[in-house]
Coordinates of C-alpha atoms and ligand atoms in Angstrom, one line a residue:
X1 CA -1.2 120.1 5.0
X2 CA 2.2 118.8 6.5
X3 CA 3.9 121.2 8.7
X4 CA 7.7 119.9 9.3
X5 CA 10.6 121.2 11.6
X6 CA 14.1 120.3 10.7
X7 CA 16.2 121.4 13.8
X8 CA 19.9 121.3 14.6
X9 CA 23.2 123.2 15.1
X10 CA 24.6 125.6 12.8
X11 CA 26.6 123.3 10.4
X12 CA 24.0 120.5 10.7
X13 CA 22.7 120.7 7.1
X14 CA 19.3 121.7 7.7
X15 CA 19.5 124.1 4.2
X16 CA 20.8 121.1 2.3
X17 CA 18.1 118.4 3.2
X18 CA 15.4 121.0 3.4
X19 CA 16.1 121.7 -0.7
X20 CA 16.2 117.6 -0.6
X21 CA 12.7 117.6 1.0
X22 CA 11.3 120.2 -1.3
X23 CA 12.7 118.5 -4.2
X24 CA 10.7 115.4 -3.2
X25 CA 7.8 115.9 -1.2
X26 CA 6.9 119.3 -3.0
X27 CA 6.7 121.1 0.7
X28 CA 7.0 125.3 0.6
X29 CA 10.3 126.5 2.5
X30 CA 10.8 129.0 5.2
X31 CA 14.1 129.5 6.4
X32 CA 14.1 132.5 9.2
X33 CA 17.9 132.6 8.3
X34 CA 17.6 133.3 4.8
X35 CA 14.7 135.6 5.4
X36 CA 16.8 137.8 7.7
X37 CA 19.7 137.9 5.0
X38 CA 17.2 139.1 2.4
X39 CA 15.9 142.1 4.9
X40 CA 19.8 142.8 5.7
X41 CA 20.8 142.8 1.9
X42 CA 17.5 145.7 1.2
X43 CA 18.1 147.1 4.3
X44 CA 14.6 147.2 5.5
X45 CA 13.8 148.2 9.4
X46 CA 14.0 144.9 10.4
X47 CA 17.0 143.9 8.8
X48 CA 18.7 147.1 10.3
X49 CA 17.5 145.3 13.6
X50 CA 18.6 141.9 13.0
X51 CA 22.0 142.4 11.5
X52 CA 22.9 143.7 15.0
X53 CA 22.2 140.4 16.3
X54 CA 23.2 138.0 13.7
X55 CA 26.7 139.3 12.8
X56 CA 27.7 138.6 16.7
X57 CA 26.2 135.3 16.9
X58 CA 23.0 135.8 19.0
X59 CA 19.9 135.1 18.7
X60 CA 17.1 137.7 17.0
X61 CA 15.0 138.6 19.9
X62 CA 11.7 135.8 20.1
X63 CA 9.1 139.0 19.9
X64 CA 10.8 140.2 16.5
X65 CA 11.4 137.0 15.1
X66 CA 7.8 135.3 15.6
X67 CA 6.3 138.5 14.1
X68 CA 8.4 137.9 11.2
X69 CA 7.4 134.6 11.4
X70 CA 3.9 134.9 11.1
X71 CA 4.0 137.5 8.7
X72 CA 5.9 135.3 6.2
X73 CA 3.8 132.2 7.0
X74 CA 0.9 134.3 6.0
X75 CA 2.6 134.9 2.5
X76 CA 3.4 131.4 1.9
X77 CA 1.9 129.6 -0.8
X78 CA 1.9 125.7 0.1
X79 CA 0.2 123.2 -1.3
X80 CA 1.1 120.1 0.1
X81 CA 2.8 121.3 3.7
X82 CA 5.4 123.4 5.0
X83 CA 9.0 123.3 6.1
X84 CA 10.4 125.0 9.0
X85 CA 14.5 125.3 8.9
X86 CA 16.0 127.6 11.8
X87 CA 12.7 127.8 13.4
X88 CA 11.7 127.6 16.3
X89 CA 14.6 128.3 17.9
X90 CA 13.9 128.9 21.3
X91 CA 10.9 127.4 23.2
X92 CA 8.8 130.4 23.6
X93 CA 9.5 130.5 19.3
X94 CA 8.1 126.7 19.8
X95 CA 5.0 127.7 21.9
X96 CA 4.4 130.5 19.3
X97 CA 4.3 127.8 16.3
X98 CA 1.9 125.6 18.0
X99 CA -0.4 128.7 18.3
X100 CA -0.1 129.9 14.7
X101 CA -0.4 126.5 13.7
X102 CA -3.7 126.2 15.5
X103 CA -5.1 129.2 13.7
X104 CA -4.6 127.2 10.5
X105 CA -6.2 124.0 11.9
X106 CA -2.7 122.4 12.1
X107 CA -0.1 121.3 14.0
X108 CA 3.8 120.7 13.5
X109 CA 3.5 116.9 12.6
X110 CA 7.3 115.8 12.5
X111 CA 10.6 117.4 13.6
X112 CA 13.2 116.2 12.6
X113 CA 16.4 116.9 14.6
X114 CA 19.9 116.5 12.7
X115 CA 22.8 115.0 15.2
X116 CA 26.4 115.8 14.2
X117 CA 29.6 116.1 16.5
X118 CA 30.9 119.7 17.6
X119 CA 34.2 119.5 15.7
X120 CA 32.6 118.8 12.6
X121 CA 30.1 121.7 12.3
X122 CA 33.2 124.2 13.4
X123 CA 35.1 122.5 10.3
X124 CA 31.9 122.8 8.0
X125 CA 31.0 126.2 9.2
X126 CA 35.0 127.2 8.6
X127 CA 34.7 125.4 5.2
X128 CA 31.6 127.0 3.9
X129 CA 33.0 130.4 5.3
X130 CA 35.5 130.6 2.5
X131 CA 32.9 130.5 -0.3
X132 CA 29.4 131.6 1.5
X133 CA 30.1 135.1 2.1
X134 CA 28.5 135.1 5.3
X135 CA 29.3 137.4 8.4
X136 CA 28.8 135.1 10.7
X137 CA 30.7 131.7 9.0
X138 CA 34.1 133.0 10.6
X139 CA 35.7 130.5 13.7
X140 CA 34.8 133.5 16.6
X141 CA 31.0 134.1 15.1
X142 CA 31.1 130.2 14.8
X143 CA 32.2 129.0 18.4
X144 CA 29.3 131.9 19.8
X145 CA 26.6 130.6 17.2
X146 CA 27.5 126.9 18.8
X147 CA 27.5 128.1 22.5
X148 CA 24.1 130.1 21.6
X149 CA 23.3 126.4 20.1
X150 CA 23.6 124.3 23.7
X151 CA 21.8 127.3 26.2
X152 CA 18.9 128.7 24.7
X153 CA 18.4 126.3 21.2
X154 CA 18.9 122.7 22.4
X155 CA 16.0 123.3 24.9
X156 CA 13.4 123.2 22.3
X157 CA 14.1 119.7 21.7
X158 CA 12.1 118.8 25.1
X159 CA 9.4 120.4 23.8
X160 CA 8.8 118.4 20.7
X161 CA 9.9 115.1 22.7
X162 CA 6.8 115.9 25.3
X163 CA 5.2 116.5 21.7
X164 CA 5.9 113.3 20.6
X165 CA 7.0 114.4 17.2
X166 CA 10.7 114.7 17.7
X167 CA 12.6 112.6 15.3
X168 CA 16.6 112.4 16.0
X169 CA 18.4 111.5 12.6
X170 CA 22.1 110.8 12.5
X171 CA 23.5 113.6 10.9
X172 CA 27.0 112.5 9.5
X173 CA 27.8 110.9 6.3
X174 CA 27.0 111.8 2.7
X175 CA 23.7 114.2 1.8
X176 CA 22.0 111.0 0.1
X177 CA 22.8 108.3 3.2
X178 CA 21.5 111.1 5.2
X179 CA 18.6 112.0 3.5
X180 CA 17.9 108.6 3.3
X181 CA 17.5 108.7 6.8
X182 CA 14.5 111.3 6.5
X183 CA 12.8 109.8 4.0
X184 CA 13.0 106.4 6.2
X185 CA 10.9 108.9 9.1
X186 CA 8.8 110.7 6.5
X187 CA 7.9 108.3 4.6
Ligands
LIG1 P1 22.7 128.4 11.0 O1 21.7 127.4 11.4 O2 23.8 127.9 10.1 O3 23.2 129.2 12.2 P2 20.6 130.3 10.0 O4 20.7 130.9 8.6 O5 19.5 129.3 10.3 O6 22.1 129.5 10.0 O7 20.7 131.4 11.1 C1 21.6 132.4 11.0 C2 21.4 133.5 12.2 O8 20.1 134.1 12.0 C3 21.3 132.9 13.6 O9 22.6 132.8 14.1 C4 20.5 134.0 14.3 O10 21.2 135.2 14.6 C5 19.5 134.4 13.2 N1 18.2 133.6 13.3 C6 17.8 132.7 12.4 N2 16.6 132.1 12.8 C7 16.4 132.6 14.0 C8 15.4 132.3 15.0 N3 14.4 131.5 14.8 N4 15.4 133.0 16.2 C9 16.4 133.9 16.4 N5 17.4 134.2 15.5 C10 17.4 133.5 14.4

């Protein structure tokens, strides 16, 4: 079993290449993002709770979000590995992974951390704002997801460089040249 992380900014692309990776290497998804959406949209407990956080930008609390986490990991079928897109996200999220991990004999064997300028994930974000229907794709959510970003998210790329796992990939040009990129670290 394969278990991947595919880190970056809002904007990156992580959603994009992650259905790439699936597509190719057969891996099972979990996206903390859209499993928060999915909670909001049938307004479950946790949804109720989250929503408070996402629509402003910040950060679902680490306690909340590894419990959902786990939970979810628990219901995932894989066969062949395991992608992780929007998680972790902080460093005690990362600490958290490595643990769960553990339990199934595992480890997080690559990361995979998308690199693309500031100005062009505010213009992507803006872009995919008119169609996406999202709360938070609007230029004040977007400047506070970006911020939130550089304090508490870029730290957990320490962590997987200590790991030795962490993979930087170039981030900008077209899906396939970039995705060409992973496949190159992959395999
Ligand atoms: P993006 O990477 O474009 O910001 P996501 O769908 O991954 O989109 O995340 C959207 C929002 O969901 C985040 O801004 C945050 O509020 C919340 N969220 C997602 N994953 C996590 C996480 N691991 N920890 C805390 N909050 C999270």
């Amino acid at each position: 079993m394969k278990y991947i992380v595919i880190f970056g900014p809002p904007g990156s692309g992580k959603g994009t290449q992650s259905d790439k990776i699936i597509e190719k290497y057969g891996y099972a998804h979990i996206s903390t993002g859209d499993v928060i959406r999915a909670e909001i949209l049938t307004n479950t407990e946790f949804g109720q709770k989250a929503g408070e956080y996402i629509k402003e930008g910040n950060l679902v609390p680490d306690e909340l979000i590894i419990e959902m986490l786990a939970h979810t990991l628990e219901n995932t079928e894989a066969k062949n590995g395991v992608i992780f897109d929007g998680f972790p996200r902080t460093t005690p999220q990362a600490i958290a992974l490595k643990k769960m991990l553990q339990d199934h004999g595992g480890d997080v064997d690559t990361m995979l951390s998308l690199e693309v300028p500031k100005e062009q994930l505010v213009e992507r974000l803006v872009e995919r704002g008119k169609s996406s229907g999202r709360l938070d794709d609007n230029l004040k959510v977007i400047e506070a997801r970006i911020l939130v970003y550089e304090n508490e998210t870029a730290p957990v790329m320490d962590f997987y460089k200590k790991e030795g796992t962490f993979n930087a990939i170039d981030g900008v040009g077209s899906i396939d040249d970039i995705f060409g990129r992973i496949v190159d670290v992959l395999g």
